[in-house]
Amino acid sequence: QGTALRMAKSSKLVVTRGNRVLLVRRKRDGRWTFPGGKRKGRRENARGCLRRELAEELPELRCRGAKVWQKVKTTNPKTGRRINHMIFTAKAVSGILIIGDERELDRAEWREPWNIRLAPNTRFVRDLLLAR
């Protein structure tokens, strides 16, 4: 597990409440994605990356019992873009959805992940991991 945690290039949090999932909206293109982001440097592992990204993006969010759900390392067949995510889920998520990095994100909501403008790799991961 230690090696796998270091190998992922980004960490994402996929948590659900009923038929809704926690999503954040990117300012640059208005597309929704899972909270999280790219690893910084070789020393940051996937868990540390997730912790840092959540603190930057959603500073009031409390996430308990975060654990690796699945590693997704593949190529998105529609876009040709490579995906190298460590997908985490959590036992409990609480707190107010306040955006920390307002240059990057403009909204955070619990949304149904269908019929919404998702980023291409987010759509791919949704289809892979979430049942309709």
JSON list of C-alpha atoms in Angstrom, two decimals, residues 10-97:
[
{"chain": "A", "resi": 10, "resn": "SER", "atom": "CA", "xyz": [-3.52, 13.04, -7.87]},
{"chain": "A", "resi": 11, "resn": "SER", "atom": "CA", "xyz": [-5.89, 12.30, -5.02]},
{"chain": "A", "resi": 12, "resn": "LYS", "atom": "CA", "xyz": [-9.66, 12.67, -5.17]},
{"chain": "A", "resi": 13, "resn": "LEU", "atom": "CA", "xyz": [-12.36, 12.35, -2.53]},
{"chain": "A", "resi": 14, "resn": "VAL", "atom": "CA", "xyz": [-15.55, 10.60, -3.64]},
{"chain": "A", "resi": 15, "resn": "VAL", "atom": "CA", "xyz": [-18.19, 10.70, -0.91]},
{"chain": "A", "resi": 16, "resn": "THR", "atom": "CA", "xyz": [-21.89, 10.20, -1.28]},
{"chain": "A", "resi": 17, "resn": "ARG", "atom": "CA", "xyz": [-24.99, 11.14, 0.71]},
{"chain": "A", "resi": 18, "resn": "GLY", "atom": "CA", "xyz": [-27.86, 9.13, -0.63]},
{"chain": "A", "resi": 19, "resn": "ASN", "atom": "CA", "xyz": [-27.88, 9.79, -4.37]},
{"chain": "A", "resi": 20, "resn": "ARG", "atom": "CA", "xyz": [-25.74, 12.93, -4.09]},
{"chain": "A", "resi": 21, "resn": "VAL", "atom": "CA", "xyz": [-21.98, 13.28, -4.24]},
{"chain": "A", "resi": 22, "resn": "LEU", "atom": "CA", "xyz": [-19.71, 16.07, -3.01]},
{"chain": "A", "resi": 23, "resn": "LEU", "atom": "CA", "xyz": [-18.53, 18.12, -6.00]},
{"chain": "A", "resi": 24, "resn": "VAL", "atom": "CA", "xyz": [-16.62, 21.36, -6.53]},
{"chain": "A", "resi": 25, "resn": "ARG", "atom": "CA", "xyz": [-16.90, 23.62, -9.58]},
{"chain": "A", "resi": 26, "resn": "ARG", "atom": "CA", "xyz": [-13.80, 24.91, -11.36]},
{"chain": "A", "resi": 27, "resn": "LYS", "atom": "CA", "xyz": [-13.79, 28.60, -12.19]},
{"chain": "A", "resi": 28, "resn": "ARG", "atom": "CA", "xyz": [-11.82, 28.27, -15.42]},
{"chain": "A", "resi": 29, "resn": "ASP", "atom": "CA", "xyz": [-14.39, 26.16, -17.28]},
{"chain": "A", "resi": 30, "resn": "GLY", "atom": "CA", "xyz": [-17.45, 25.87, -15.03]},
{"chain": "A", "resi": 31, "resn": "ARG", "atom": "CA", "xyz": [-17.11, 22.09, -14.88]},
{"chain": "A", "resi": 32, "resn": "TRP", "atom": "CA", "xyz": [-17.72, 20.07, -11.73]},
{"chain": "A", "resi": 33, "resn": "THR", "atom": "CA", "xyz": [-15.17, 17.65, -10.31]},
{"chain": "A", "resi": 34, "resn": "PHE", "atom": "CA", "xyz": [-14.42, 15.70, -7.16]},
{"chain": "A", "resi": 35, "resn": "PRO", "atom": "CA", "xyz": [-12.49, 17.60, -4.46]},
{"chain": "A", "resi": 36, "resn": "GLY", "atom": "CA", "xyz": [-8.76, 16.96, -4.54]},
{"chain": "A", "resi": 37, "resn": "GLY", "atom": "CA", "xyz": [-5.90, 17.58, -6.89]},
{"chain": "A", "resi": 38, "resn": "LYS", "atom": "CA", "xyz": [-2.39, 16.91, -8.05]},
{"chain": "A", "resi": 39, "resn": "ARG", "atom": "CA", "xyz": [0.44, 15.71, -5.87]},
{"chain": "A", "resi": 40, "resn": "LYS", "atom": "CA", "xyz": [3.18, 18.24, -5.13]},
{"chain": "A", "resi": 41, "resn": "GLY", "atom": "CA", "xyz": [6.67, 16.86, -5.34]},
{"chain": "A", "resi": 42, "resn": "ARG", "atom": "CA", "xyz": [7.96, 13.34, -4.95]},
{"chain": "A", "resi": 43, "resn": "ARG", "atom": "CA", "xyz": [7.74, 13.32, -1.16]},
{"chain": "A", "resi": 44, "resn": "GLU", "atom": "CA", "xyz": [4.01, 13.93, -0.90]},
{"chain": "A", "resi": 45, "resn": "ASN", "atom": "CA", "xyz": [2.04, 10.69, -0.85]},
{"chain": "A", "resi": 46, "resn": "ALA", "atom": "CA", "xyz": [-1.60, 10.32, -1.91]},
{"chain": "A", "resi": 47, "resn": "ARG", "atom": "CA", "xyz": [-3.03, 10.71, 1.61]},
{"chain": "A", "resi": 48, "resn": "GLY", "atom": "CA", "xyz": [-0.94, 13.82, 2.29]},
{"chain": "A", "resi": 49, "resn": "CYS", "atom": "CA", "xyz": [-1.99, 15.23, -1.07]},
{"chain": "A", "resi": 50, "resn": "LEU", "atom": "CA", "xyz": [-5.67, 14.69, -0.27]},
{"chain": "A", "resi": 51, "resn": "ARG", "atom": "CA", "xyz": [-5.30, 16.29, 3.16]},
{"chain": "A", "resi": 52, "resn": "ARG", "atom": "CA", "xyz": [-3.54, 19.35, 1.70]},
{"chain": "A", "resi": 53, "resn": "GLU", "atom": "CA", "xyz": [-5.94, 19.73, -1.23]},
{"chain": "A", "resi": 54, "resn": "LEU", "atom": "CA", "xyz": [-9.03, 19.50, 1.00]},
{"chain": "A", "resi": 55, "resn": "ALA", "atom": "CA", "xyz": [-7.55, 22.08, 3.39]},
{"chain": "A", "resi": 56, "resn": "GLU", "atom": "CA", "xyz": [-6.92, 24.43, 0.42]},
{"chain": "A", "resi": 57, "resn": "GLU", "atom": "CA", "xyz": [-10.21, 23.86, -1.41]},
{"chain": "A", "resi": 58, "resn": "LEU", "atom": "CA", "xyz": [-12.70, 23.29, 1.43]},
{"chain": "A", "resi": 59, "resn": "PRO", "atom": "CA", "xyz": [-11.09, 24.50, 4.68]},
{"chain": "A", "resi": 60, "resn": "GLU", "atom": "CA", "xyz": [-14.23, 24.01, 6.83]},
{"chain": "A", "resi": 61, "resn": "LEU", "atom": "CA", "xyz": [-14.78, 20.41, 5.67]},
{"chain": "A", "resi": 62, "resn": "ARG", "atom": "CA", "xyz": [-14.12, 17.73, 8.25]},
{"chain": "A", "resi": 63, "resn": "CYS", "atom": "CA", "xyz": [-13.35, 14.31, 6.84]},
{"chain": "A", "resi": 64, "resn": "ARG", "atom": "CA", "xyz": [-13.14, 11.30, 9.17]},
{"chain": "A", "resi": 65, "resn": "GLY", "atom": "CA", "xyz": [-12.06, 7.80, 8.30]},
{"chain": "A", "resi": 66, "resn": "ALA", "atom": "CA", "xyz": [-10.71, 8.59, 4.83]},
{"chain": "A", "resi": 67, "resn": "LYS", "atom": "CA", "xyz": [-9.45, 5.43, 3.18]},
{"chain": "A", "resi": 68, "resn": "VAL", "atom": "CA", "xyz": [-8.36, 4.36, -0.25]},
{"chain": "A", "resi": 69, "resn": "TRP", "atom": "CA", "xyz": [-11.35, 3.16, -2.25]},
{"chain": "A", "resi": 70, "resn": "GLN", "atom": "CA", "xyz": [-9.70, 2.44, -5.57]},
{"chain": "A", "resi": 71, "resn": "LYS", "atom": "CA", "xyz": [-6.74, 3.41, -7.69]},
{"chain": "A", "resi": 72, "resn": "VAL", "atom": "CA", "xyz": [-7.70, 4.49, -11.20]},
{"chain": "A", "resi": 73, "resn": "LYS", "atom": "CA", "xyz": [-4.79, 4.40, -13.61]},
{"chain": "A", "resi": 74, "resn": "THR", "atom": "CA", "xyz": [-5.93, 4.31, -17.20]},
{"chain": "A", "resi": 75, "resn": "THR", "atom": "CA", "xyz": [-6.54, 6.42, -20.28]},
{"chain": "A", "resi": 76, "resn": "ASN", "atom": "CA", "xyz": [-9.87, 8.11, -20.81]},
{"chain": "A", "resi": 77, "resn": "PRO", "atom": "CA", "xyz": [-11.04, 6.52, -24.09]},
{"chain": "A", "resi": 78, "resn": "LYS", "atom": "CA", "xyz": [-13.05, 9.60, -25.10]},
{"chain": "A", "resi": 79, "resn": "THR", "atom": "CA", "xyz": [-10.35, 12.23, -24.56]},
{"chain": "A", "resi": 80, "resn": "GLY", "atom": "CA", "xyz": [-7.12, 10.23, -24.66]},
{"chain": "A", "resi": 81, "resn": "ARG", "atom": "CA", "xyz": [-6.06, 11.92, -21.39]},
{"chain": "A", "resi": 82, "resn": "ARG", "atom": "CA", "xyz": [-4.25, 9.81, -18.84]},
{"chain": "A", "resi": 83, "resn": "ILE", "atom": "CA", "xyz": [-5.86, 9.33, -15.45]},
{"chain": "A", "resi": 84, "resn": "ASN", "atom": "CA", "xyz": [-3.76, 8.46, -12.42]},
{"chain": "A", "resi": 85, "resn": "HIS", "atom": "CA", "xyz": [-5.98, 9.03, -9.37]},
{"chain": "A", "resi": 86, "resn": "MET", "atom": "CA", "xyz": [-6.01, 7.58, -5.92]},
{"chain": "A", "resi": 87, "resn": "ILE", "atom": "CA", "xyz": [-9.70, 7.66, -5.04]},
{"chain": "A", "resi": 88, "resn": "PHE", "atom": "CA", "xyz": [-10.51, 8.04, -1.36]},
{"chain": "A", "resi": 89, "resn": "THR", "atom": "CA", "xyz": [-13.83, 7.72, 0.39]},
{"chain": "A", "resi": 90, "resn": "ALA", "atom": "CA", "xyz": [-14.66, 8.66, 3.98]},
{"chain": "A", "resi": 91, "resn": "LYS", "atom": "CA", "xyz": [-16.83, 7.35, 6.81]},
{"chain": "A", "resi": 92, "resn": "ALA", "atom": "CA", "xyz": [-18.05, 10.80, 7.81]},
{"chain": "A", "resi": 93, "resn": "VAL", "atom": "CA", "xyz": [-17.88, 14.20, 6.18]},
{"chain": "A", "resi": 94, "resn": "SER", "atom": "CA", "xyz": [-19.21, 17.29, 7.93]},
{"chain": "A", "resi": 95, "resn": "GLY", "atom": "CA", "xyz": [-18.73, 21.03, 8.05]},
{"chain": "A", "resi": 96, "resn": "ILE", "atom": "CA", "xyz": [-19.72, 24.01, 5.93]},
{"chain": "A", "resi": 97, "resn": "LEU", "atom": "CA", "xyz": [-18.90, 23.95, 2.22]}
]
